[in-house]
mmCIF file of C-alpha atoms in Angstrom:
data_model
loop_
_atom_site.group_PDB
_atom_site.id
_atom_site.type_symbol
_atom_site.label_atom_id
_atom_site.label_comp_id
_atom_site.label_asym_id
_atom_site.label_seq_id
_atom_site.Cartn_x
_atom_site.Cartn_y
_atom_site.Cartn_z
ATOM 1 C CA MET S 1 88.555 79.877 87.675
ATOM 2 C CA SER S 2 88.271 83.251 88.116
ATOM 3 C CA ASP S 3 91.197 85.861 88.669
ATOM 4 C CA VAL S 4 90.494 88.412 91.286
ATOM 5 C CA ARG S 5 92.519 91.443 92.428
ATOM 6 C CA HIS S 6 92.368 92.774 95.859
ATOM 7 C CA VAL S 7 93.826 96.235 96.820
ATOM 8 C CA LEU S 8 95.091 96.761 100.494
ATOM 9 C CA VAL S 9 95.618 100.266 101.512
ATOM 10 C CA LEU S 10 98.276 100.778 103.662
ATOM 11 C CA PRO S 11 99.224 104.304 105.839
ATOM 12 C CA ASP S 12 102.929 104.309 104.629
ATOM 13 C CA ARG S 13 105.516 102.458 102.452
ATOM 14 C CA ASP S 14 107.275 100.862 105.354
ATOM 15 C CA ALA S 15 103.877 99.230 106.315
ATOM 16 C CA ALA S 16 103.227 98.273 102.413
ATOM 17 C CA GLU S 17 106.645 96.926 102.214
ATOM 18 C CA GLU S 18 106.077 94.614 105.641
ATOM 19 C CA ALA S 19 102.604 93.397 104.741
ATOM 20 C CA ALA S 20 103.764 92.713 101.080
ATOM 21 C CA GLN S 21 106.575 90.146 102.546
ATOM 22 C CA ALA S 22 104.125 88.846 105.568
ATOM 23 C CA LEU S 23 101.234 88.398 102.810
ATOM 24 C CA GLY S 24 103.301 85.663 101.176
ATOM 25 C CA GLU S 25 103.952 83.998 104.406
ATOM 26 C CA GLN S 26 100.566 84.163 106.257
ATOM 27 C CA PHE S 27 98.229 83.325 102.686
ATOM 28 C CA GLY S 28 100.736 81.395 100.804
ATOM 29 C CA THR S 29 100.133 83.703 97.446
ATOM 30 C CA ASP S 30 102.832 82.663 94.526
ATOM 31 C CA GLU S 31 102.976 86.079 93.354
ATOM 32 C CA GLU S 32 104.601 89.115 95.529
ATOM 33 C CA PRO S 33 102.088 91.823 95.144
ATOM 34 C CA ARG S 34 102.554 95.187 93.705
ATOM 35 C CA LEU S 35 103.153 98.252 95.302
ATOM 36 C CA LEU S 36 102.145 101.624 94.207
ATOM 37 C CA ARG S 37 102.016 104.693 95.740
ATOM 38 C CA ASP S 38 98.306 107.023 95.748
ATOM 39 C CA ALA S 39 98.688 110.592 96.406
ATOM 40 C CA LEU S 40 95.981 112.918 96.386
ATOM 41 C CA ALA S 41 96.188 115.479 93.590
ATOM 42 C CA GLY S 42 98.248 118.273 94.414
ATOM 43 C CA GLU S 43 99.837 116.192 97.477
ATOM 44 C CA ASP S 44 103.881 116.197 96.906
ATOM 45 C CA ASP S 45 104.358 115.068 100.680
ATOM 46 C CA ALA S 46 105.153 111.394 101.079
ATOM 47 C CA GLU S 47 103.718 111.772 104.285
ATOM 48 C CA ASP S 48 100.250 112.400 102.724
ATOM 49 C CA ALA S 49 100.278 109.358 100.498
ATOM 50 C CA GLN S 50 98.993 106.153 100.620
ATOM 51 C CA TRP S 51 100.529 102.885 99.591
ATOM 52 C CA LEU S 52 98.082 100.061 97.786
ATOM 53 C CA LEU S 53 99.125 96.583 97.617
ATOM 54 C CA LEU S 54 97.594 94.784 94.505
ATOM 55 C CA VAL S 55 97.025 90.979 95.072
ATOM 56 C CA ARG S 56 96.436 88.812 92.188
ATOM 57 C CA ASP S 57 94.028 85.808 93.665
ATOM 58 C CA GLU S 58 93.944 83.245 91.055
ATOM 59 C CA GLY S 59 90.695 81.026 91.620
ATOM 60 C CA ALA S 60 89.443 83.760 94.111
ATOM 61 C CA ARG S 61 90.818 81.438 97.117
ATOM 62 C CA LEU S 62 91.709 84.218 99.401
ATOM 63 C CA ASP S 63 89.088 85.290 101.822
ATOM 64 C CA PRO S 64 88.395 89.288 101.741
ATOM 65 C CA GLY S 65 87.652 89.362 105.293
ATOM 66 C CA GLU S 66 90.790 88.208 106.425
ATOM 67 C CA LEU S 67 92.691 90.314 104.045
ATOM 68 C CA ASP S 68 90.736 93.169 105.739
ATOM 69 C CA ALA S 69 92.038 92.124 109.214
ATOM 70 C CA PHE S 70 95.178 91.438 107.727
ATOM 71 C CA ALA S 71 95.552 94.989 106.645
ATOM 72 C CA GLY S 72 94.606 96.155 109.655
ATOM 73 C CA GLU S 73 97.274 94.908 111.366
ATOM 74 C CA TRP S 74 99.100 97.988 109.796
ATOM 75 C CA GLU S 75 96.587 100.279 109.859
ATOM 76 C CA GLY S 76 95.137 99.899 106.561
ATOM 77 C CA TRP S 77 91.978 98.199 105.289
ATOM 78 C CA ARG S 78 91.233 96.249 101.596
ATOM 79 C CA GLU S 79 89.327 98.368 99.596
ATOM 80 C CA GLU S 80 85.942 97.233 98.429
ATOM 81 C CA PRO S 81 85.717 97.012 94.267
#
């Protein structure tokens, strides 16, 4: 089995936290995703930051299209590798 990691990009911390909680319920993930703040160089304002959810996908069982649609519910997207 292969271990895949997906990156979901969300517009703000609230959306990322809500998505992290809903991810396990909707997709049955065992491990809570990792939440990271991603700001462009020189951007100190939290409103300019994006939030990333790193999702570990053991066995590559999560459908990338479904994850993209899921992130879209919070105006986000799944980053292509």
